[in-house]
Amino acid sequence: METKNLNTNQISTNQINIDKSTNDNRVVLSCIDGSSVSKAVCDYSSWIAKKVSAPLKLLHAIEHSHNPAVSDFTGAIGLGSQEDLLNELTELEQNRGRLLIKKGQLMLNGAKERVCMAGVEFPELCQRHGSLAETLIELEEDIRVLVMGIRGEAHEQEFMGIGTQLETVIRSLHRPILVVNTDFTEPENIMLAYDGSEACRKALGMVASSPLFKDITCHIVHVGDKGKDLLEEASAILIKADLDVISAQLSGSTEEVLAQYQTEKHIDLMIMGAFSHNRVRDFLLGSFTAKMLTTTQRPLLLLR
């Protein structure tokens, strides 16, 4: 990480998306599908919604099929039977659509029951047609923080890498995104990877101002040889906000030493900025953000 000078006056809590504002009607948006982490997505969403006193919205997006049952069979079947077969295929596609809607409604109802049991009052249910990324872009102005799994149902068996939906969402949205990759554990400590960049200063301000992190120990970690002053200044901001702070200066390959520190210190949640440069090019070439998503074993909160 490159060390940069930190001006504590640059930390503005007015720009934080997870804040103390009682007039903020934006929602914690929880993306539900049939993946194994959906229960944990519900649990983390419930935890955030209760801690910041925000409404919770459960979303299920029905993707459009890229391989419709109805195709052009002209010339492949006889004229006499073509119309009957196409009618049958059309009915099959319509039934498939109805089943997908019903499946999504059942998942949403199950998610609603789970978050209500966790203490969330009046969660909103939302089912939309179209890609998840397109849906989230449309809803972006109403999102306070987004919670989604690292891989969707379609990529459930892929134990390495991240889902294509998540990649697109991270590149497209400018909202905090909590990426869930394991069962829920209420965080008792968090880790902030810090290099003094604009995204990291935003993350620092969020941690200092948000009720989400009260009574939680914050490990602020810098990778590099010249981070002492940076850590001292950042730690002072968190201490002033009455947080319990542990700072650490590490050396080595950034993603490797951060993952190792996270494991050794039993960190429950990691926070970092995402795509501070050319986000499309960085992501396609294997950016630091993508590497951390595939390396970490605990949820990762990304800020843009």
Coordinates of C-alpha atoms in Angstrom, one line a residue, residues 17 22 25 84 91 94 96 115 127 134 140 150 154 157 159 166 182 204 218 220 233 256 259 263 273:
N17 CA -23.6 6.1 3.7
T22 CA -32.5 9.7 11.6
N25 CA -35.0 6.5 4.7
D84 CA -48.9 -27.7 -32.3
E91 CA -47.0 -23.1 -22.8
Q94 CA -45.0 -19.7 -19.7
R96 CA -41.5 -22.1 -16.4
V115 CA -35.3 -11.7 9.5
Q127 CA -39.4 -9.4 -6.7
E134 CA -29.7 -3.7 -13.7
E140 CA -29.3 2.6 -6.1
I150 CA -20.1 -13.9 -3.0
A154 CA -25.9 -20.6 -10.6
Q157 CA -20.4 -25.3 -6.8
F159 CA -15.4 -22.7 -4.6
L166 CA -21.0 -9.7 -7.9
T182 CA -19.8 -17.7 5.4
L204 CA -12.3 5.4 8.3
C218 CA -11.2 -2.1 15.3
I220 CA -6.5 -0.7 11.6
E233 CA -3.3 9.7 12.8
E256 CA -1.5 -12.4 1.7
A259 CA -5.5 -12.5 5.0
T263 CA -7.0 -15.4 10.4
G273 CA -12.2 0.7 -0.3

